[in-house]
């Protein structure tokens, strides 16, 4: 489905990794990448799912106290360990 939608030009509006300098949002992409202080993997600043995951993790990290994490303070990770290192630095080792 994804490949056919891409070939038809209906999805996605922009490829998350292949950037065209003629794109009117190219400057915004560079700005977002330069301001990425570790909240997500570089190059994914405009990837909607990454932005959603980062916001959810930010909200969660505000409500989980370090003293509430049991055991050896190990946190589960998926996809990128960068998320837990950034959002759960106080809660996890």
PDB file of C-alpha atoms in Angstrom, residues 7-90:
ATOM      1  CA  UNK A   7       4.132   6.149  -6.599  1.00  0.00           C
ATOM      2  CA  UNK A   8       0.710   7.752  -7.030  1.00  0.00           C
ATOM      3  CA  UNK A   9       1.967  10.882  -5.284  1.00  0.00           C
ATOM      4  CA  UNK A  10      -0.641  10.848  -2.533  1.00  0.00           C
ATOM      5  CA  UNK A  11       1.459   9.738   0.437  1.00  0.00           C
ATOM      6  CA  UNK A  12       3.500  11.060   2.117  1.00  0.00           C
ATOM      7  CA  UNK A  13       3.482  14.739   1.311  1.00  0.00           C
ATOM      8  CA  UNK A  14       7.226  14.751   1.963  1.00  0.00           C
ATOM      9  CA  UNK A  15       9.677  11.924   2.321  1.00  0.00           C
ATOM     10  CA  UNK A  16      11.091  11.920   5.866  1.00  0.00           C
ATOM     11  CA  UNK A  17      14.729  11.419   4.780  1.00  0.00           C
ATOM     12  CA  UNK A  18      15.101  12.601   1.192  1.00  0.00           C
ATOM     13  CA  UNK A  19      15.091  16.397   1.311  1.00  0.00           C
ATOM     14  CA  UNK A  20      14.767  18.669  -1.702  1.00  0.00           C
ATOM     15  CA  UNK A  21      16.379  22.094  -1.379  1.00  0.00           C
ATOM     16  CA  UNK A  22      13.654  23.518  -3.661  1.00  0.00           C
ATOM     17  CA  UNK A  23      10.989  22.554  -1.096  1.00  0.00           C
ATOM     18  CA  UNK A  24       9.531  25.647   0.552  1.00  0.00           C
ATOM     19  CA  UNK A  25       9.869  23.919   3.946  1.00  0.00           C
ATOM     20  CA  UNK A  26      13.564  23.076   3.458  1.00  0.00           C
ATOM     21  CA  UNK A  27      14.634  25.979   5.685  1.00  0.00           C
ATOM     22  CA  UNK A  28      12.229  24.858   8.402  1.00  0.00           C
ATOM     23  CA  UNK A  29      13.614  21.324   8.246  1.00  0.00           C
ATOM     24  CA  UNK A  30      17.160  22.657   8.739  1.00  0.00           C
ATOM     25  CA  UNK A  31      16.011  24.839  11.645  1.00  0.00           C
ATOM     26  CA  UNK A  32      14.200  21.965  13.361  1.00  0.00           C
ATOM     27  CA  UNK A  33      17.195  19.674  12.897  1.00  0.00           C
ATOM     28  CA  UNK A  34      19.623  22.262  14.319  1.00  0.00           C
ATOM     29  CA  UNK A  35      17.344  22.784  17.346  1.00  0.00           C
ATOM     30  CA  UNK A  36      16.932  19.044  18.009  1.00  0.00           C
ATOM     31  CA  UNK A  37      18.553  18.811  21.426  1.00  0.00           C
ATOM     32  CA  UNK A  38      18.083  15.050  21.636  1.00  0.00           C
ATOM     33  CA  UNK A  39      14.295  14.684  21.834  1.00  0.00           C
ATOM     34  CA  UNK A  40      14.338  12.380  18.813  1.00  0.00           C
ATOM     35  CA  UNK A  41      16.556  10.842  16.174  1.00  0.00           C
ATOM     36  CA  UNK A  42      18.215  13.378  13.870  1.00  0.00           C
ATOM     37  CA  UNK A  43      16.426  13.681  10.576  1.00  0.00           C
ATOM     38  CA  UNK A  44      13.020  12.803  12.015  1.00  0.00           C
ATOM     39  CA  UNK A  45      12.031  16.247  13.234  1.00  0.00           C
ATOM     40  CA  UNK A  46       9.087  16.382  10.824  1.00  0.00           C
ATOM     41  CA  UNK A  47       8.090  12.721  11.056  1.00  0.00           C
ATOM     42  CA  UNK A  48       4.667  12.945  12.672  1.00  0.00           C
ATOM     43  CA  UNK A  49       4.869   9.592  14.480  1.00  0.00           C
ATOM     44  CA  UNK A  50       8.210  10.542  16.047  1.00  0.00           C
ATOM     45  CA  UNK A  51       6.871  13.894  17.171  1.00  0.00           C
ATOM     46  CA  UNK A  52       3.828  12.174  18.711  1.00  0.00           C
ATOM     47  CA  UNK A  53       5.983   9.573  20.476  1.00  0.00           C
ATOM     48  CA  UNK A  54       8.300  12.275  21.813  1.00  0.00           C
ATOM     49  CA  UNK A  55       5.404  14.310  23.201  1.00  0.00           C
ATOM     50  CA  UNK A  56       3.864  11.239  24.846  1.00  0.00           C
ATOM     51  CA  UNK A  57       7.199  10.324  26.436  1.00  0.00           C
ATOM     52  CA  UNK A  58       7.663  13.897  27.655  1.00  0.00           C
ATOM     53  CA  UNK A  59       4.255  13.822  29.332  1.00  0.00           C
ATOM     54  CA  UNK A  60       4.905  10.413  30.880  1.00  0.00           C
ATOM     55  CA  UNK A  61       8.317  11.392  32.199  1.00  0.00           C
ATOM     56  CA  UNK A  62       6.748  14.319  34.070  1.00  0.00           C
ATOM     57  CA  UNK A  63       4.440  11.948  35.983  1.00  0.00           C
ATOM     58  CA  UNK A  64       6.847   9.101  36.806  1.00  0.00           C
ATOM     59  CA  UNK A  65       8.943   9.916  39.831  1.00  0.00           C
ATOM     60  CA  UNK A  66      12.478   8.450  39.919  1.00  0.00           C
ATOM     61  CA  UNK A  67      11.755   6.787  43.278  1.00  0.00           C
ATOM     62  CA  UNK A  68       8.780   4.939  41.760  1.00  0.00           C
ATOM     63  CA  UNK A  69      10.921   3.010  39.263  1.00  0.00           C
ATOM     64  CA  UNK A  70      11.574  -0.392  40.869  1.00  0.00           C
ATOM     65  CA  UNK A  71      14.683  -2.531  40.918  1.00  0.00           C
ATOM     66  CA  UNK A  72      17.832  -1.524  39.122  1.00  0.00           C
ATOM     67  CA  UNK A  73      16.214   1.435  37.378  1.00  0.00           C
ATOM     68  CA  UNK A  74      16.223  -0.243  33.964  1.00  0.00           C
ATOM     69  CA  UNK A  75      13.780   1.129  31.426  1.00  0.00           C
ATOM     70  CA  UNK A  76      12.258  -0.595  28.432  1.00  0.00           C
ATOM     71  CA  UNK A  77      13.283   0.797  25.082  1.00  0.00           C
ATOM     72  CA  UNK A  78      12.061   0.384  21.556  1.00  0.00           C
ATOM     73  CA  UNK A  79      13.297   1.702  18.248  1.00  0.00           C
ATOM     74  CA  UNK A  80      15.807   4.164  19.680  1.00  0.00           C
ATOM     75  CA  UNK A  81      17.438   4.281  23.103  1.00  0.00           C
ATOM     76  CA  UNK A  82      17.740   8.012  22.564  1.00  0.00           C
ATOM     77  CA  UNK A  83      14.199   8.548  23.828  1.00  0.00           C
ATOM     78  CA  UNK A  84      14.730   6.994  27.254  1.00  0.00           C
ATOM     79  CA  UNK A  85      18.123   8.651  27.677  1.00  0.00           C
ATOM     80  CA  UNK A  86      16.543  12.023  26.963  1.00  0.00           C
ATOM     81  CA  UNK A  87      13.165  11.824  28.690  1.00  0.00           C
ATOM     82  CA  UNK A  88      13.908   9.381  31.499  1.00  0.00           C
ATOM     83  CA  UNK A  89      17.454  10.342  32.477  1.00  0.00           C
ATOM     84  CA  UNK A  90      16.350  10.799  36.111  1.00  0.00           C
TER      85      UNK A  90
END
